Coordinates of C-alpha atoms in Angstrom, one line a residue:
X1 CA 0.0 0.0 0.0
X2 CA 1.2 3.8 -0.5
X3 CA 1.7 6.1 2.0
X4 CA -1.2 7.7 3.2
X5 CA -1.5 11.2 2.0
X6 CA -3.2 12.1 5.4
X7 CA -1.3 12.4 8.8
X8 CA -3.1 12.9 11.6
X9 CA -1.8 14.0 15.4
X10 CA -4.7 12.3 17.2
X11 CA -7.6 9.5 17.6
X12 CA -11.5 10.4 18.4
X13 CA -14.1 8.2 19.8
X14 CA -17.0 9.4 20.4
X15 CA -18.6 7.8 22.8
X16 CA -21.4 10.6 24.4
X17 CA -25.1 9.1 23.1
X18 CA -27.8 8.4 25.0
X19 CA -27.7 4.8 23.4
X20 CA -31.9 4.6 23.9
X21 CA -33.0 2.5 21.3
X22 CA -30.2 0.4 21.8
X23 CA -31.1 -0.2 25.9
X24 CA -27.3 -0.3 27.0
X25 CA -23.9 1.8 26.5
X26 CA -23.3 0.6 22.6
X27 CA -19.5 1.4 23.6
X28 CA -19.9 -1.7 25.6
X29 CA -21.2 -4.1 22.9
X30 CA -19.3 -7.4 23.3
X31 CA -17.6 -8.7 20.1
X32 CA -15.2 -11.6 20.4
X33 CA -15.2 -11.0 24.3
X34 CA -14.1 -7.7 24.4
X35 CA -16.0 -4.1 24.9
X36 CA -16.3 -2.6 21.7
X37 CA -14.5 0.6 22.5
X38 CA -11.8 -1.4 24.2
X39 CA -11.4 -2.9 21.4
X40 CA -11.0 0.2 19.0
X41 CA -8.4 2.1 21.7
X42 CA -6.6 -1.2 21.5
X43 CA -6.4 -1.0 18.5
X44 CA -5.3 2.4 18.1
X45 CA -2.2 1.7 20.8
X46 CA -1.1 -1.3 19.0
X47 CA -1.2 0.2 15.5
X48 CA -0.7 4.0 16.1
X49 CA 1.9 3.9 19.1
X50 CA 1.1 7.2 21.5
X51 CA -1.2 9.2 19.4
X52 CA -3.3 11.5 21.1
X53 CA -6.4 9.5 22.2
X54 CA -9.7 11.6 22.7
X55 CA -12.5 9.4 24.1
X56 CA -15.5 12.1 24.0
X57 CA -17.8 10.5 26.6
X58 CA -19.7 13.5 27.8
X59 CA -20.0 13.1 31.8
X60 CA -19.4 8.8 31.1
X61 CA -16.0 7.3 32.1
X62 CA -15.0 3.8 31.4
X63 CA -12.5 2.3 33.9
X64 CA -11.8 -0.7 31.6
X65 CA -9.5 1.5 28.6
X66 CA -7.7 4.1 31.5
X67 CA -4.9 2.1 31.1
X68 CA -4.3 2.2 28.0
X69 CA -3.9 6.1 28.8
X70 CA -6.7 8.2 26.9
X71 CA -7.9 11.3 27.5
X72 CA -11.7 12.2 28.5
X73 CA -12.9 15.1 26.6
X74 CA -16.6 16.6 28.4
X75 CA -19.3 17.6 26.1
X76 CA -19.5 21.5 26.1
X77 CA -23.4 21.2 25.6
X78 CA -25.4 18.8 27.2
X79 CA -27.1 16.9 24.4
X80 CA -25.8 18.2 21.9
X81 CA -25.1 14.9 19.6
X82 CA -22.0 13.8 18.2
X83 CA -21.0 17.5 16.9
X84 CA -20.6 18.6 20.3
X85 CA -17.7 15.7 20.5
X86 CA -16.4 16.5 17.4
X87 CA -15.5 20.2 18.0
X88 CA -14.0 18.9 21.2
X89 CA -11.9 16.9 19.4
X90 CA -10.7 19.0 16.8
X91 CA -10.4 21.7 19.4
X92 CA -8.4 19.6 21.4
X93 CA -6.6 18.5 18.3
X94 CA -5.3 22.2 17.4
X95 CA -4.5 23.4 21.0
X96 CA -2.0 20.7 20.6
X97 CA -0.2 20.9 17.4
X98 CA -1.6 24.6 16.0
X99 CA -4.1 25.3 13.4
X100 CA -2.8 22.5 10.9
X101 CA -3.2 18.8 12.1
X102 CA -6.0 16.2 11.1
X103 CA -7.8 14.2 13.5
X104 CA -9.5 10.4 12.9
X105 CA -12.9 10.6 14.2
X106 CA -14.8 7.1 14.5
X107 CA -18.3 6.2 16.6
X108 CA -17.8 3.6 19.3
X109 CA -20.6 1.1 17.9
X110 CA -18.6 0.4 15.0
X111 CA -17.1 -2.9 14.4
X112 CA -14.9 -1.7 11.6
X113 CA -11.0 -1.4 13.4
X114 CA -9.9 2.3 13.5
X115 CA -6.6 1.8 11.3
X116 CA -8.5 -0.4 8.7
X117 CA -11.3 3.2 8.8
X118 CA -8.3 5.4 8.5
X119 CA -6.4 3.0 5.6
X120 CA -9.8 3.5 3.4
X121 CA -9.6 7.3 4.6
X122 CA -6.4 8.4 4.1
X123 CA -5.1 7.7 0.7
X124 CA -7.6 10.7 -0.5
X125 CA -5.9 13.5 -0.3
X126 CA -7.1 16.2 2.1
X127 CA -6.7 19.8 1.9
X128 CA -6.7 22.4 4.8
X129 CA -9.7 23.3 6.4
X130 CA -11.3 19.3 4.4
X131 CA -13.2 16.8 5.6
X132 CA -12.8 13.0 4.3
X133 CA -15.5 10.7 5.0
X134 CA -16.8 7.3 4.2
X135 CA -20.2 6.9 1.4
X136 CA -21.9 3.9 1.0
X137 CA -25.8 3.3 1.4
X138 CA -25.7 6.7 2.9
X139 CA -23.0 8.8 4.5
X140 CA -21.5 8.1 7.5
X141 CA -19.8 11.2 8.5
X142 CA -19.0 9.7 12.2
X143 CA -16.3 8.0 10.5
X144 CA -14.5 10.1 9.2
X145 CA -10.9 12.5 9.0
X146 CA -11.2 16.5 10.1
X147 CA -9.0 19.0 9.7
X148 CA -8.2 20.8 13.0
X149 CA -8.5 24.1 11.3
X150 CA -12.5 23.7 11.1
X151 CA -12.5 24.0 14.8
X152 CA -14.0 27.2 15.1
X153 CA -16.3 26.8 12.3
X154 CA -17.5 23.8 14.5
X155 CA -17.8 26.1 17.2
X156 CA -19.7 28.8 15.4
X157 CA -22.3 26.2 13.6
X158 CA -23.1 25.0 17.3
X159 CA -23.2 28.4 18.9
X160 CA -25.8 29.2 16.3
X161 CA -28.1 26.3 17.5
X162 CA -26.8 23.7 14.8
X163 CA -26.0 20.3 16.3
X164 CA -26.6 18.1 12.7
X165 CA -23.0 17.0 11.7
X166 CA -23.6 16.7 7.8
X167 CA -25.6 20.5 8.6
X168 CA -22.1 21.6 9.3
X169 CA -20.4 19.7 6.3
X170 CA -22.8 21.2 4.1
X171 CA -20.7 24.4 4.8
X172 CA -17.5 23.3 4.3
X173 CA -15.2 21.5 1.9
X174 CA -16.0 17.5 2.3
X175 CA -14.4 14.6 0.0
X176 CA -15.8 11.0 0.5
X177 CA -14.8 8.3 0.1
X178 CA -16.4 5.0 -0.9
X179 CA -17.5 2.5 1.8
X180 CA -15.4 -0.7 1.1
X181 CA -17.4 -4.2 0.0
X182 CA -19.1 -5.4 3.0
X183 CA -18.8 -2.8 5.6
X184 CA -21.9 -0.8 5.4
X185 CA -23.8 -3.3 7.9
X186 CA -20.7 -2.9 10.2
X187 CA -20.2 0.9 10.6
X188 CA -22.9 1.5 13.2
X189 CA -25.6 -0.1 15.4
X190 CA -28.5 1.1 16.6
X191 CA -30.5 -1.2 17.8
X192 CA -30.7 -5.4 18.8
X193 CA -31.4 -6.4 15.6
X194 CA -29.0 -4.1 14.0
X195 CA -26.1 -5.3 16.7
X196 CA -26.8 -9.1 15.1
X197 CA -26.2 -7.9 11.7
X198 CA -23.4 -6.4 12.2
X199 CA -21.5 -9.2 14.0
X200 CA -22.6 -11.1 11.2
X201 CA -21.2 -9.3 8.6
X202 CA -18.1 -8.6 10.4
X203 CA -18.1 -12.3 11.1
X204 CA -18.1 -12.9 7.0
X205 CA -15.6 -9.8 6.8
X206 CA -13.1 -11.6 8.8
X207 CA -13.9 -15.6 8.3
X208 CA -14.7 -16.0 12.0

């Protein structure tokens, strides 16, 4: 494989809904034994060494990944959706490396593992102030790579009463990015029913 075209100086999961339809914390959805954001920040340690780790989790803490040293980023506005832990992030992102910097934002009820999201991701390139996402069925901007220069504009769009996260991509400069065979059931889960299908596909995906 190339290079990827896009660095980026930190790791999202956002981790903040309400989960209602579901019943329980989706983060901690068991797949192959293993909470499902434990699984994604393992995966992010083993494959992207001591990258800035965001877990936006509003007010919720899980004990079980604090080892693996992450960083809990509060939700500015109560309810406020995933948006809310998306300018987090990217703020976060540019406090610590400046205006310039990219950051991998994924949901925690996905099954797909963070470095195979960012390996379909990062081979487009991505100018300043961009936004790279995946497309299949329909858009899944929750998976996705931001440039840390939108932070402010992520800011603004909220300040203004806006919380929808393709709202805000609607004003800025998106790419996406073609959801890869087989992953659309996989990317998130909303329900019961929706959890089955996805370990099923992912269970084809990998020939467990």
């Amino acid at each position: 494989m190339n290079a990827p075209l896009v660095e980026i100086n930190s790791v999202a999961i956002l981790s903040g809904g309400e989960s209602r339809r579901m019943g329980v914390d989706k983060a901690m959805l068991t797949v192959d034994g293993l909470p499902l954001i434990e699984k994604q920040v393992s995966n992010v340690r083993r494959v992207f060494g001591d990258i800035r780790l965001l877990i936006c989790s509003g007010r919720r803490r899980y004990p079980i990944i604090d080892h693996y040293k992450v960083t809990y980023l509060d939700d500015a506005l109560p309810a406020g959706g995933p948006l809310v832990g998306i300018a987090q992030a990217l703020h976060a992102g540019s406090r610590e490396h400046g205006d310039e910097g990219h950051v991998l934002i994924i949901p925690c009820d996905t099954l797909i593992p963070p470095d195979e999201i960012y390996k379909a991701l990062s081979l487009v390139p991505v100018k300043p102030e961009e936004v790279v996402f995946l497309q299949g069925q329909r858009a899944h901007p929750l998976h996705g790579i931001y440039s840390t220069a939108l932070a402010d504009a992520a800011a603004a769009y909220l300040a203004k009463g806006g919380r929808s996260v393709m709202g805000f991509l609607d004003e800025v400069a998106v790419r996406r990015v073609s959801t890869p065979p087989g992953w659309e059931s996989c990317l998130n889960v909303n329900s019961e029913p929706d959890f089955k299908t996805a370990v099923e596909a992912f269970s084809k995906l990998t020939g467990a």
